[in-house]
Amino acid sequence: MLFKKFHLLYYFLIVVLISSCAKKPHNIGSSLIAGDEYYFVNDVVIDTATFSSYKFSIPNGTSDRIISGKSDTLEVTALLKFNATLSDTLNSVKIDTAEITLITSDFVDVANAKNDFEFFEITSPWSNSFSNDSLQNLTTANLVGTISDTIKTFRIFSAIIDTTTIRKFINDLIDTTKPQFNGFAIKPKISTNGFVGFYSFNYSDPLFYPKLKIKFSKNNKRDSITISTGVSTFGVKQIIQYQTPLQNLITQAGLNYRTQLKFDLSNIPNKAFINRATLELVLSSKKIGALSLDTLIVSMVRKTAPADSLFYFPVYSYRQSADSLVYWANLTTQAQSWVIDSTKNFGIVIRSLNENSSLDKHLFYLPTANKNLRPKLKITYSIK
């Protein structure tokens, strides 16, 4: 009897299920949506923007590398200053030889197999907190050493340094009443074409630091010391200035060029939900280091700070593919903020990823270029 009741219940449930499925599917969905809650999806492309490119003065001395070299448009000088606590006994020793060694970290546009650099004594004070503009006024004295070697990554460069200069360096370190020894400038020779990066005192591994090895003798006994502590930076001199008015949007490390863009989102309703907002920039030309990441940083500009000092909501900008000229960045969060409150829209700033440790340069087409080349903000949004 129980078995028959089970079968009757089973057949009843089957009939109910088939009856439910026979109804049109849209009946179920439409009954769940209120009449005023339909959403419409819109796609817009904003390709008009205000823009500027400008130099921002920041120090290069916090970088994990220093750079020297030159091209038709730039000349770069690396600066080294060794620091140590030395024994007074070194006042009376004979300096036999002195050698500075550097390890290459990167290079850009090295056209020749061999590049030449010269070491000069710096005669004016400086520190690694000096901005690039402040370093333009440094003075140097005598040539005290040269480097000439094949450019390879992780290659050790050595320069024999004039012993008279090293004697002065030792005396100044021991006697703190004397003027400070201001270190060495590593300048490219006329024959140099390209740029070489060397690991600095800020690199994570001390084995790669610049080193000064001094060999000396006293009473027919030979000894040596190696100094691998100090400060370093590099200064970039722009030989050919960018044209005015601007021909491109500019980001360039070393010189610290940045670009500011502001798109007008006022035609998007302030109650819209931003599904996605994508910035697209079309590359005009670029020049980056052999080991540089081909990446930029895009940040919102805050009302409480000028465009060159404080950023928030930073995102990365990449190429869409290895052979693409288009760089993109996801600005969905930023665009939603601008739509909700247009008074917070102060635009974005685009800068190099390695702004104070490379010479990476990206030039992009202006907002006044042809429509297929100008910067764009592509937005998909939903509205009731």
C-alpha atoms as a printed R data frame, in Angstrom:
    type eleno elety resid chain resno       x      y       z
1   ATOM     1    CA   MET     A     1   0.000  0.000   0.000
2   ATOM     2    CA   LEU     A     2   2.813  2.380   0.912
3   ATOM     3    CA   PHE     A     3   4.557  1.513  -2.365
4   ATOM     4    CA   LYS     A     4   1.443  2.525  -4.390
5   ATOM     5    CA   LYS     A     5   1.212  5.878  -2.565
6   ATOM     6    CA   PHE     A     6   4.858  6.597  -3.378
7   ATOM     7    CA   HIS     A     7   4.244  5.934  -7.076
8   ATOM     8    CA   LEU     A     8   1.211  8.241  -7.097
9   ATOM     9    CA   LEU     A     9   3.257 11.065  -5.488
10  ATOM    10    CA   TYR     A    10   6.100 10.502  -7.993
11  ATOM    11    CA   TYR     A    11   3.782 10.784 -11.009
12  ATOM    12    CA   PHE     A    12   2.115 13.886  -9.548
13  ATOM    13    CA   LEU     A    13   5.474 15.687  -9.231
14  ATOM    14    CA   ILE     A    14   6.423 14.757 -12.815
15  ATOM    15    CA   VAL     A    15   3.180 16.262 -14.146
16  ATOM    16    CA   VAL     A    16   3.717 19.507 -12.186
17  ATOM    17    CA   LEU     A    17   7.297 19.855 -13.456
18  ATOM    18    CA   ILE     A    18   6.330 19.312 -17.094
19  ATOM    19    CA   SER     A    19   3.513 21.813 -16.739
20  ATOM    20    CA   SER     A    20   5.870 24.446 -15.338
21  ATOM    21    CA   CYS     A    21   8.436 23.982 -18.098
22  ATOM    22    CA   ALA     A    22   5.736 24.325 -20.744
23  ATOM    23    CA   LYS     A    23   5.339 28.006 -19.840
24  ATOM    24    CA   LYS     A    24   7.349 30.539 -21.806
25  ATOM    25    CA   PRO     A    25  10.703 31.292 -20.076
26  ATOM    26    CA   HIS     A    26  10.259 35.054 -20.246
27  ATOM    27    CA   ASN     A    27   7.279 34.837 -17.990
28  ATOM    28    CA   ILE     A    28   9.492 33.911 -15.072
29  ATOM    29    CA   GLY     A    29  12.137 36.676 -15.598
30  ATOM    30    CA   SER     A    30   9.730 39.465 -16.332
31  ATOM    31    CA   SER     A    31   7.717 38.756 -13.241
32  ATOM    32    CA   LEU     A    32  10.820 39.333 -11.100
33  ATOM    33    CA   ILE     A    33  11.771 42.740 -12.534
34  ATOM    34    CA   ALA     A    34   9.987 45.876 -11.424
35  ATOM    35    CA   GLY     A    35   8.670 48.035 -14.223
36  ATOM    36    CA   ASP     A    36  11.108 50.894 -13.521
37  ATOM    37    CA   GLU     A    37  14.292 48.787 -13.143
38  ATOM    38    CA   TYR     A    38  15.303 48.034 -16.711
39  ATOM    39    CA   TYR     A    39  18.966 48.893 -17.424
40  ATOM    40    CA   PHE     A    40  20.290 50.211 -20.712
41  ATOM    41    CA   VAL     A    41  23.942 49.685 -21.671
42  ATOM    42    CA   ASN     A    42  25.750 52.421 -23.572
43  ATOM    43    CA   ASP     A    43  29.170 52.617 -25.205
44  ATOM    44    CA   VAL     A    44  30.871 55.978 -25.663
45  ATOM    45    CA   VAL     A    45  34.306 57.033 -26.904
46  ATOM    46    CA   ILE     A    46  35.662 60.326 -25.552
47  ATOM    47    CA   ASP     A    47  38.524 61.602 -27.702
48  ATOM    48    CA   THR     A    48  38.696 65.277 -26.764
49  ATOM    49    CA   ALA     A    49  40.912 66.231 -23.854
50  ATOM    50    CA   THR     A    50  42.949 69.052 -22.413
51  ATOM    51    CA   PHE     A    51  46.630 68.183 -22.082
52  ATOM    52    CA   SER     A    52  50.099 69.301 -21.098
53  ATOM    53    CA   SER     A    53  53.577 67.776 -20.831
54  ATOM    54    CA   TYR     A    54  56.002 69.164 -18.277
55  ATOM    55    CA   LYS     A    55  59.234 68.491 -16.400
56  ATOM    56    CA   PHE     A    56  59.014 67.631 -12.734
57  ATOM    57    CA   SER     A    57  62.111 68.159 -10.620
58  ATOM    58    CA   ILE     A    58  62.900 65.019  -8.610
59  ATOM    59    CA   PRO     A    59  66.268 63.519  -7.601
60  ATOM    60    CA   ASN     A    60  67.733 60.559  -9.452
61  ATOM    61    CA   GLY     A    61  69.885 59.681  -6.432
62  ATOM    62    CA   THR     A    62  67.437 57.150  -4.969
63  ATOM    63    CA   SER     A    63  67.818 54.921  -8.008
64  ATOM    64    CA   ASP     A    64  69.457 51.494  -7.952
65  ATOM    65    CA   ARG     A    65  71.565 52.493 -10.956
66  ATOM    66    CA   ILE     A    66  73.533 55.433 -12.300
67  ATOM    67    CA   ILE     A    67  73.815 56.281 -15.971
68  ATOM    68    CA   SER     A    68  76.449 57.818 -18.226
69  ATOM    69    CA   GLY     A    69  76.443 58.353 -21.973
70  ATOM    70    CA   LYS     A    70  75.246 60.613 -24.741
71  ATOM    71    CA   SER     A    71  73.238 60.901 -27.922
72  ATOM    72    CA   ASP     A    72  72.285 63.720 -30.271
73  ATOM    73    CA   THR     A    73  69.704 64.973 -27.766
74  ATOM    74    CA   LEU     A    74  71.032 64.032 -24.291
75  ATOM    75    CA   GLU     A    75  74.266 63.984 -22.319
76  ATOM    76    CA   VAL     A    76  74.271 62.092 -19.024
77  ATOM    77    CA   THR     A    77  76.879 62.214 -16.246
78  ATOM    78    CA   ALA     A    78  77.088 59.702 -13.386
79  ATOM    79    CA   LEU     A    79  78.269 60.926  -9.975
80  ATOM    80    CA   LEU     A    80  80.025 58.907  -7.240
81  ATOM    81    CA   LYS     A    81  81.134 59.894  -3.773
82  ATOM    82    CA   PHE     A    82  82.810 57.247  -1.584
83  ATOM    83    CA   ASN     A    83  82.470 57.489   2.189
84  ATOM    84    CA   ALA     A    84  84.387 55.620   4.890
85  ATOM    85    CA   THR     A    85  86.034 55.997   8.269
86  ATOM    86    CA   LEU     A    86  89.788 55.696   7.710
87  ATOM    87    CA   SER     A    87  92.673 55.189  10.116
88  ATOM    88    CA   ASP     A    88  95.036 58.121  10.737
89  ATOM    89    CA   THR     A    89  97.905 55.828   9.755
90  ATOM    90    CA   LEU     A    90  96.899 56.231   6.106
91  ATOM    91    CA   ASN     A    91  98.129 59.813   6.282
92  ATOM    92    CA   SER     A    92 101.715 58.630   5.984
93  ATOM    93    CA   VAL     A    93 101.441 55.724   3.527
94  ATOM    94    CA   LYS     A    94 102.500 55.802  -0.123
95  ATOM    95    CA   ILE     A    95  99.583 55.334  -2.513
96  ATOM    96    CA   ASP     A    96 100.702 52.802  -5.107
97  ATOM    97    CA   THR     A    97  97.533 52.392  -7.187
98  ATOM    98    CA   ALA     A    98  93.829 53.156  -7.006
99  ATOM    99    CA   GLU     A    99  91.060 51.576  -9.029
100 ATOM   100    CA   ILE     A   100  87.306 52.175  -9.277
101 ATOM   101    CA   THR     A   101  85.185 49.241 -10.456
102 ATOM   102    CA   LEU     A   102  81.595 49.411 -11.671
103 ATOM   103    CA   ILE     A   103  79.216 46.691 -12.878
104 ATOM   104    CA   THR     A   104  76.941 47.393 -15.831
105 ATOM   105    CA   SER     A   105  73.212 46.972 -15.249
106 ATOM   106    CA   ASP     A   106  71.681 48.078 -18.543
107 ATOM   107    CA   PHE     A   107  72.386 49.927 -21.767
108 ATOM   108    CA   VAL     A   108  70.552 51.908 -24.450
109 ATOM   109    CA   ASP     A   109  71.462 52.380 -28.100
110 ATOM   110    CA   VAL     A   110  75.091 51.359 -27.732
111 ATOM   111    CA   ALA     A   111  76.138 51.548 -31.361
112 ATOM   112    CA   ASN     A   112  79.798 50.642 -30.933
113 ATOM   113    CA   ALA     A   113  81.329 47.526 -29.411
114 ATOM   114    CA   LYS     A   114  83.489 49.716 -27.195
115 ATOM   115    CA   ASN     A   115  82.481 52.830 -25.302
116 ATOM   116    CA   ASP     A   116  84.723 55.337 -23.544
117 ATOM   117    CA   PHE     A   117  84.127 57.227 -20.305
118 ATOM   118    CA   GLU     A   118  86.265 59.685 -18.374
119 ATOM   119    CA   PHE     A   119  86.515 60.275 -14.617
120 ATOM   120    CA   PHE     A   120  86.818 63.844 -13.320
121 ATOM   121    CA   GLU     A   121  87.132 65.172  -9.795
122 ATOM   122    CA   ILE     A   122  84.021 67.113  -8.782
123 ATOM   123    CA   THR     A   123  84.857 70.471  -7.221
124 ATOM   124    CA   SER     A   124  81.431 71.643  -6.029
125 ATOM   125    CA   PRO     A   125  79.249 70.157  -3.276
126 ATOM   126    CA   TRP     A   126  76.331 67.856  -4.130
127 ATOM   127    CA   SER     A   127  74.206 65.117  -2.621
128 ATOM   128    CA   ASN     A   128  71.985 62.347  -3.911
129 ATOM   129    CA   SER     A   129  68.944 64.461  -2.961
130 ATOM   130    CA   PHE     A   130  69.833 67.073  -5.593
131 ATOM   131    CA   SER     A   131  67.299 67.372  -8.404
132 ATOM   132    CA   ASN     A   132  68.385 66.994 -11.992
133 ATOM   133    CA   ASP     A   133  68.193 70.776 -12.492
134 ATOM   134    CA   SER     A   134  70.452 71.390  -9.477
135 ATOM   135    CA   LEU     A   135  73.118 69.068 -10.892
136 ATOM   136    CA   GLN     A   136  73.484 71.151 -14.063
137 ATOM   137    CA   ASN     A   137  75.703 73.652 -12.228
138 ATOM   138    CA   LEU     A   138  78.295 71.201 -10.877
139 ATOM   139    CA   THR     A   139  81.916 71.975 -11.676
140 ATOM   140    CA   THR     A   140  84.734 69.500 -12.305
141 ATOM   141    CA   ALA     A   141  88.518 69.747 -12.376
142 ATOM   142    CA   ASN     A   142  91.230 67.439 -13.661
143 ATOM   143    CA   LEU     A   143  90.782 64.251 -15.617
144 ATOM   144    CA   VAL     A   144  91.717 61.486 -13.159
145 ATOM   145    CA   GLY     A   145  90.906 58.234 -15.002
146 ATOM   146    CA   THR     A   146  89.290 56.566 -18.035
147 ATOM   147    CA   ILE     A   147  87.217 53.483 -18.878
148 ATOM   148    CA   SER     A   148  87.254 51.779 -22.251
149 ATOM   149    CA   ASP     A   149  85.652 48.378 -22.579
150 ATOM   150    CA   THR     A   150  83.043 46.279 -24.380
151 ATOM   151    CA   ILE     A   151  79.483 46.935 -23.263
152 ATOM   152    CA   LYS     A   152  77.792 43.876 -21.789
153 ATOM   153    CA   THR     A   153  75.300 43.445 -18.970
154 ATOM   154    CA   PHE     A   154  76.991 42.459 -15.691
155 ATOM   155    CA   ARG     A   155  80.373 43.411 -17.173
156 ATOM   156    CA   ILE     A   156  82.877 44.809 -14.668
157 ATOM   157    CA   PHE     A   157  84.366 48.140 -15.728
158 ATOM   158    CA   SER     A   158  87.619 49.269 -14.141
159 ATOM   159    CA   ALA     A   159  89.289 52.677 -14.148
160 ATOM   160    CA   ILE     A   160  92.767 53.409 -12.795
161 ATOM   161    CA   ILE     A   161  92.533 56.662 -10.805
162 ATOM   162    CA   ASP     A   162  95.268 59.245 -10.390
163 ATOM   163    CA   THR     A   163  97.018 58.623  -7.028
164 ATOM   164    CA   THR     A   164  97.405 62.351  -6.278
165 ATOM   165    CA   THR     A   165  93.630 62.667  -6.301
166 ATOM   166    CA   ILE     A   166  93.298 59.629  -4.034
167 ATOM   167    CA   ARG     A   167  95.791 61.136  -1.593
168 ATOM   168    CA   LYS     A   168  93.587 64.230  -1.428
169 ATOM   169    CA   PHE     A   169  90.522 62.026  -0.942
170 ATOM   170    CA   ILE     A   170  92.151 60.178   1.987
171 ATOM   171    CA   ASN     A   171  93.386 63.363   3.649
172 ATOM   172    CA   ASP     A   172  89.959 64.973   3.423
173 ATOM   173    CA   LEU     A   173  88.258 61.936   4.927
174 ATOM   174    CA   ILE     A   174  90.678 61.751   7.865
175 ATOM   175    CA   ASP     A   175  90.815 65.474   8.584
176 ATOM   176    CA   THR     A   176  87.230 66.637   8.934
177 ATOM   177    CA   THR     A   177  88.324 70.271   9.234
178 ATOM   178    CA   LYS     A   178  89.264 70.262   5.555
179 ATOM   179    CA   PRO     A   179  86.756 70.865   2.736
180 ATOM   180    CA   GLN     A   180  84.887 67.713   1.798
181 ATOM   181    CA   PHE     A   181  86.087 65.683  -1.174
182 ATOM   182    CA   ASN     A   182  83.198 65.878  -3.633
183 ATOM   183    CA   GLY     A   183  83.703 62.644  -5.513
184 ATOM   184    CA   PHE     A   184  83.933 61.688  -9.164
185 ATOM   185    CA   ALA     A   185  81.966 62.524 -12.295
186 ATOM   186    CA   ILE     A   186  81.809 59.823 -14.983
187 ATOM   187    CA   LYS     A   187  81.378 61.583 -18.314
188 ATOM   188    CA   PRO     A   188  81.060 60.180 -21.838
189 ATOM   189    CA   LYS     A   189  83.850 60.930 -24.301
190 ATOM   190    CA   ILE     A   190  83.117 62.498 -27.671
191 ATOM   191    CA   SER     A   191  83.348 59.040 -29.273
192 ATOM   192    CA   THR     A   192  80.674 57.586 -26.965
193 ATOM   193    CA   ASN     A   193  77.333 56.820 -28.576
194 ATOM   194    CA   GLY     A   194  74.647 55.420 -26.297
195 ATOM   195    CA   PHE     A   195  74.025 55.101 -22.576
196 ATOM   196    CA   VAL     A   196  75.269 52.640 -19.991
197 ATOM   197    CA   GLY     A   197  73.743 51.974 -16.575
198 ATOM   198    CA   PHE     A   198  75.899 50.953 -13.621
199 ATOM   199    CA   TYR     A   199  74.663 49.553 -10.319
200 ATOM   200    CA   SER     A   200  74.621 52.203  -7.603
201 ATOM   201    CA   PHE     A   201  75.004 52.194  -3.817
202 ATOM   202    CA   ASN     A   202  71.212 51.792  -3.619
203 ATOM   203    CA   TYR     A   203  71.138 48.378  -5.278
204 ATOM   204    CA   SER     A   204  69.781 45.513  -3.166
205 ATOM   205    CA   ASP     A   205  72.983 43.430  -3.310
206 ATOM   206    CA   PRO     A   206  76.197 45.055  -1.956
207 ATOM   207    CA   LEU     A   207  78.282 42.779  -4.201
208 ATOM   208    CA   PHE     A   208  77.231 44.997  -7.113
209 ATOM   209    CA   TYR     A   209  78.093 48.322  -5.453
210 ATOM   210    CA   PRO     A   210  80.761 50.643  -6.924
211 ATOM   211    CA   LYS     A   211  84.119 49.959  -5.308
212 ATOM   212    CA   LEU     A   212  87.303 51.942  -4.763
213 ATOM   213    CA   LYS     A   213  90.348 49.759  -4.118
214 ATOM   214    CA   ILE     A   214  93.467 51.538  -2.866
215 ATOM   215    CA   LYS     A   215  96.815 49.770  -2.715
216 ATOM   216    CA   PHE     A   216  99.486 51.361  -0.549
217 ATOM   217    CA   SER     A   217 102.830 50.654   1.029
218 ATOM   218    CA   LYS     A   218 104.769 51.714   4.135
219 ATOM   219    CA   ASN     A   219 108.137 50.480   5.417
220 ATOM   220    CA   ASN     A   220 108.317 48.037   2.499
221 ATOM   221    CA   LYS     A   221 105.009 46.474   3.505
222 ATOM   222    CA   ARG     A   222 102.118 46.419   1.047
223 ATOM   223    CA   ASP     A   223  98.448 46.511   1.947
224 ATOM   224    CA   SER     A   224  95.115 47.606   0.500
225 ATOM   225    CA   ILE     A   225  91.660 48.797   1.452
226 ATOM   226    CA   THR     A   226  88.396 48.573  -0.488
227 ATOM   227    CA   ILE     A   227  85.645 51.139   0.016
228 ATOM   228    CA   SER     A   228  82.174 50.206  -1.174
229 ATOM   229    CA   THR     A   229  79.950 52.700   0.628
230 ATOM   230    CA   GLY     A   230  78.879 56.131  -0.502
231 ATOM   231    CA   VAL     A   231  76.253 58.078  -2.430
232 ATOM   232    CA   SER     A   232  75.530 58.281  -6.148
233 ATOM   233    CA   THR     A   233  73.214 59.840  -8.677
234 ATOM   234    CA   PHE     A   234  73.176 60.977 -12.309
235 ATOM   235    CA   GLY     A   235  72.420 64.224 -14.091
236 ATOM   236    CA   VAL     A   236  70.791 64.536 -17.515
237 ATOM   237    CA   LYS     A   237  71.493 67.480 -19.803
238 ATOM   238    CA   GLN     A   238  69.004 68.053 -22.608
239 ATOM   239    CA   ILE     A   239  70.950 69.173 -25.679
240 ATOM   240    CA   ILE     A   240  67.928 69.566 -27.967
241 ATOM   241    CA   GLN     A   241  64.730 70.799 -26.319
242 ATOM   242    CA   TYR     A   242  61.277 69.516 -27.218
243 ATOM   243    CA   GLN     A   243  59.455 71.763 -29.673
244 ATOM   244    CA   THR     A   244  56.916 74.346 -28.583
245 ATOM   245    CA   PRO     A   245  54.026 73.981 -29.150
246 ATOM   246    CA   LEU     A   246  54.203 70.288 -28.318
247 ATOM   247    CA   GLN     A   247  54.384 67.828 -31.182
248 ATOM   248    CA   ASN     A   248  53.669 64.835 -28.916
249 ATOM   249    CA   LEU     A   249  52.608 63.884 -25.424
250 ATOM   250    CA   ILE     A   250  55.865 63.141 -23.572
251 ATOM   251    CA   THR     A   251  56.972 60.806 -20.828
252 ATOM   252    CA   GLN     A   252  60.724 60.591 -20.316
253 ATOM   253    CA   ALA     A   253  62.623 59.205 -17.368
254 ATOM   254    CA   GLY     A   254  65.809 60.877 -16.148
255 ATOM   255    CA   LEU     A   255  64.523 64.251 -17.315
256 ATOM   256    CA   ASN     A   256  61.261 63.396 -15.535
257 ATOM   257    CA   TYR     A   257  58.849 64.508 -18.228
258 ATOM   258    CA   ARG     A   258  55.213 63.727 -17.443
259 ATOM   259    CA   THR     A   259  51.938 64.200 -19.321
260 ATOM   260    CA   GLN     A   260  48.615 65.350 -17.895
261 ATOM   261    CA   LEU     A   261  45.304 64.559 -19.644
262 ATOM   262    CA   LYS     A   262  41.757 65.488 -18.704
263 ATOM   263    CA   PHE     A   263  38.720 63.998 -20.454
264 ATOM   264    CA   ASP     A   264  35.281 65.617 -20.171
265 ATOM   265    CA   LEU     A   265  32.720 63.075 -18.877
266 ATOM   266    CA   SER     A   266  29.925 65.594 -18.320
267 ATOM   267    CA   ASN     A   267  27.661 63.979 -20.950
268 ATOM   268    CA   ILE     A   268  27.442 60.762 -18.922
269 ATOM   269    CA   PRO     A   269  24.594 60.858 -16.341
270 ATOM   270    CA   ASN     A   270  25.887 61.122 -12.795
271 ATOM   271    CA   LYS     A   271  23.797 58.086 -11.753
272 ATOM   272    CA   ALA     A   272  25.360 55.872 -14.399
273 ATOM   273    CA   PHE     A   273  27.207 52.739 -13.364
274 ATOM   274    CA   ILE     A   274  30.586 52.489 -15.140
275 ATOM   275    CA   ASN     A   275  31.027 48.907 -16.328
276 ATOM   276    CA   ARG     A   276  34.423 49.623 -17.827
277 ATOM   277    CA   ALA     A   277  36.591 52.592 -18.795
278 ATOM   278    CA   THR     A   278  39.752 52.060 -20.821
279 ATOM   279    CA   LEU     A   279  42.392 54.648 -21.670
280 ATOM   280    CA   GLU     A   280  44.076 54.159 -25.051
281 ATOM   281    CA   LEU     A   281  47.231 55.972 -26.164
282 ATOM   282    CA   VAL     A   282  48.806 55.530 -29.592
283 ATOM   283    CA   LEU     A   283  52.603 55.500 -29.645
284 ATOM   284    CA   SER     A   284  54.441 57.863 -31.979
285 ATOM   285    CA   SER     A   285  57.965 56.713 -31.004
286 ATOM   286    CA   LYS     A   286  59.888 55.309 -28.055
287 ATOM   287    CA   LYS     A   287  63.399 54.553 -26.831
288 ATOM   288    CA   ILE     A   288  63.877 52.342 -23.793
289 ATOM   289    CA   GLY     A   289  66.656 50.394 -22.116
290 ATOM   290    CA   ALA     A   290  67.567 46.858 -23.105
291 ATOM   291    CA   LEU     A   291  66.206 45.540 -19.794
292 ATOM   292    CA   SER     A   292  63.434 48.104 -19.182
293 ATOM   293    CA   LEU     A   293  59.818 47.070 -18.716
294 ATOM   294    CA   ASP     A   294  57.739 48.684 -21.445
295 ATOM   295    CA   THR     A   295  55.252 50.040 -18.925
296 ATOM   296    CA   LEU     A   296  53.889 53.409 -17.777
297 ATOM   297    CA   ILE     A   297  52.089 54.535 -14.614
298 ATOM   298    CA   VAL     A   298  48.771 56.401 -14.819
299 ATOM   299    CA   SER     A   299  47.472 58.190 -11.706
300 ATOM   300    CA   MET     A   300  44.551 60.422 -10.794
301 ATOM   301    CA   VAL     A   301  45.288 64.029  -9.922
302 ATOM   302    CA   ARG     A   302  43.998 65.089  -6.519
303 ATOM   303    CA   LYS     A   303  42.312 68.400  -5.833
304 ATOM   304    CA   THR     A   304  44.430 68.890  -2.710
305 ATOM   305    CA   ALA     A   305  47.728 68.722  -4.585
306 ATOM   306    CA   PRO     A   306  49.143 70.006  -7.870
307 ATOM   307    CA   ALA     A   307  49.620 67.588 -10.708
308 ATOM   308    CA   ASP     A   308  53.327 67.225 -10.110
309 ATOM   309    CA   SER     A   309  53.381 66.276  -6.444
310 ATOM   310    CA   LEU     A   310  50.830 63.743  -5.235
311 ATOM   311    CA   PHE     A   311  48.949 60.946  -7.010
312 ATOM   312    CA   TYR     A   312  46.490 58.297  -6.005
313 ATOM   313    CA   PHE     A   313  44.740 55.308  -7.592
314 ATOM   314    CA   PRO     A   314  47.818 54.465  -9.717
315 ATOM   315    CA   VAL     A   315  47.432 51.847 -12.446
316 ATOM   316    CA   TYR     A   316  49.813 50.416 -15.020
317 ATOM   317    CA   SER     A   317  49.605 51.017 -18.744
318 ATOM   318    CA   TYR     A   318  50.754 48.283 -21.120
319 ATOM   319    CA   ARG     A   319  50.836 47.572 -24.818
320 ATOM   320    CA   GLN     A   320  47.990 45.371 -26.007
321 ATOM   321    CA   SER     A   321  50.476 43.036 -27.708
322 ATOM   322    CA   ALA     A   322  54.184 42.908 -28.541
323 ATOM   323    CA   ASP     A   323  53.668 44.458 -31.985
324 ATOM   324    CA   SER     A   324  50.930 46.923 -31.016
325 ATOM   325    CA   LEU     A   325  51.354 50.695 -30.895
326 ATOM   326    CA   VAL     A   326  48.422 51.088 -28.501
327 ATOM   327    CA   TYR     A   327  48.968 51.363 -24.744
328 ATOM   328    CA   TRP     A   328  45.938 50.878 -22.512
329 ATOM   329    CA   ALA     A   329  45.037 51.300 -18.852
330 ATOM   330    CA   ASN     A   330  41.925 50.347 -16.884
331 ATOM   331    CA   LEU     A   331  40.422 53.572 -15.481
332 ATOM   332    CA   THR     A   332  37.036 52.160 -14.417
333 ATOM   333    CA   THR     A   333  37.354 53.223 -10.772
334 ATOM   334    CA   GLN     A   334  38.602 56.664 -11.721
335 ATOM   335    CA   ALA     A   335  35.842 57.252 -14.290
336 ATOM   336    CA   GLN     A   336  33.139 56.237 -11.791
337 ATOM   337    CA   SER     A   337  34.485 58.832  -9.359
338 ATOM   338    CA   TRP     A   338  34.439 61.532 -12.037
339 ATOM   339    CA   VAL     A   339  30.874 60.677 -13.104
340 ATOM   340    CA   ILE     A   340  29.535 60.752  -9.536
341 ATOM   341    CA   ASP     A   341  31.179 64.113  -8.846
342 ATOM   342    CA   SER     A   342  32.556 66.012 -11.829
343 ATOM   343    CA   THR     A   343  34.272 68.517  -9.514
344 ATOM   344    CA   LYS     A   344  36.757 65.743  -8.642
345 ATOM   345    CA   ASN     A   345  37.848 65.348 -12.252
346 ATOM   346    CA   PHE     A   346  41.308 66.904 -12.392
347 ATOM   347    CA   GLY     A   347  42.513 64.392 -14.948
348 ATOM   348    CA   ILE     A   348  45.341 61.888 -14.957
349 ATOM   349    CA   VAL     A   349  49.118 62.036 -15.035
350 ATOM   350    CA   ILE     A   350  51.149 59.581 -17.112
351 ATOM   351    CA   ARG     A   351  54.785 58.939 -16.231
352 ATOM   352    CA   SER     A   352  57.571 56.432 -16.808
353 ATOM   353    CA   LEU     A   353  57.679 53.343 -14.632
354 ATOM   354    CA   ASN     A   354  61.411 53.765 -13.910
355 ATOM   355    CA   GLU     A   355  61.293 57.538 -13.746
356 ATOM   356    CA   ASN     A   356  64.520 58.113 -11.799
357 ATOM   357    CA   SER     A   357  66.472 55.021 -12.840
358 ATOM   358    CA   SER     A   358  66.391 55.058 -16.645
359 ATOM   359    CA   LEU     A   359  66.114 57.273 -19.719
360 ATOM   360    CA   ASP     A   360  63.004 55.526 -21.072
361 ATOM   361    CA   LYS     A   361  61.112 57.787 -23.476
362 ATOM   362    CA   HIS     A   362  57.598 57.384 -24.870
363 ATOM   363    CA   LEU     A   363  56.037 59.892 -27.270
364 ATOM   364    CA   PHE     A   364  52.289 59.630 -27.929
365 ATOM   365    CA   TYR     A   365  50.013 61.378 -30.423
366 ATOM   366    CA   LEU     A   366  48.260 64.521 -29.235
367 ATOM   367    CA   PRO     A   367  44.489 64.927 -28.687
368 ATOM   368    CA   THR     A   368  44.588 67.159 -31.768
369 ATOM   369    CA   ALA     A   369  45.834 64.337 -34.043
370 ATOM   370    CA   ASN     A   370  43.676 62.325 -36.449
371 ATOM   371    CA   LYS     A   371  40.787 60.603 -34.699
372 ATOM   372    CA   ASN     A   372  42.312 57.137 -35.034
373 ATOM   373    CA   LEU     A   373  45.563 58.320 -33.374
374 ATOM   374    CA   ARG     A   374  44.452 60.667 -30.593
375 ATOM   375    CA   PRO     A   375  44.090 59.545 -26.940
376 ATOM   376    CA   LYS     A   376  40.731 57.966 -26.142
377 ATOM   377    CA   LEU     A   377  38.726 57.036 -23.085
378 ATOM   378    CA   LYS     A   378  36.379 54.188 -24.053
379 ATOM   379    CA   ILE     A   379  33.524 53.810 -21.585
380 ATOM   380    CA   THR     A   380  30.748 51.254 -21.211
381 ATOM   381    CA   TYR     A   381  28.090 52.292 -18.685
382 ATOM   382    CA   SER     A   382  24.641 51.191 -17.520
383 ATOM   383    CA   ILE     A   383  21.700 53.418 -16.660
384 ATOM   384    CA   LYS     A   384  18.128 52.693 -15.522
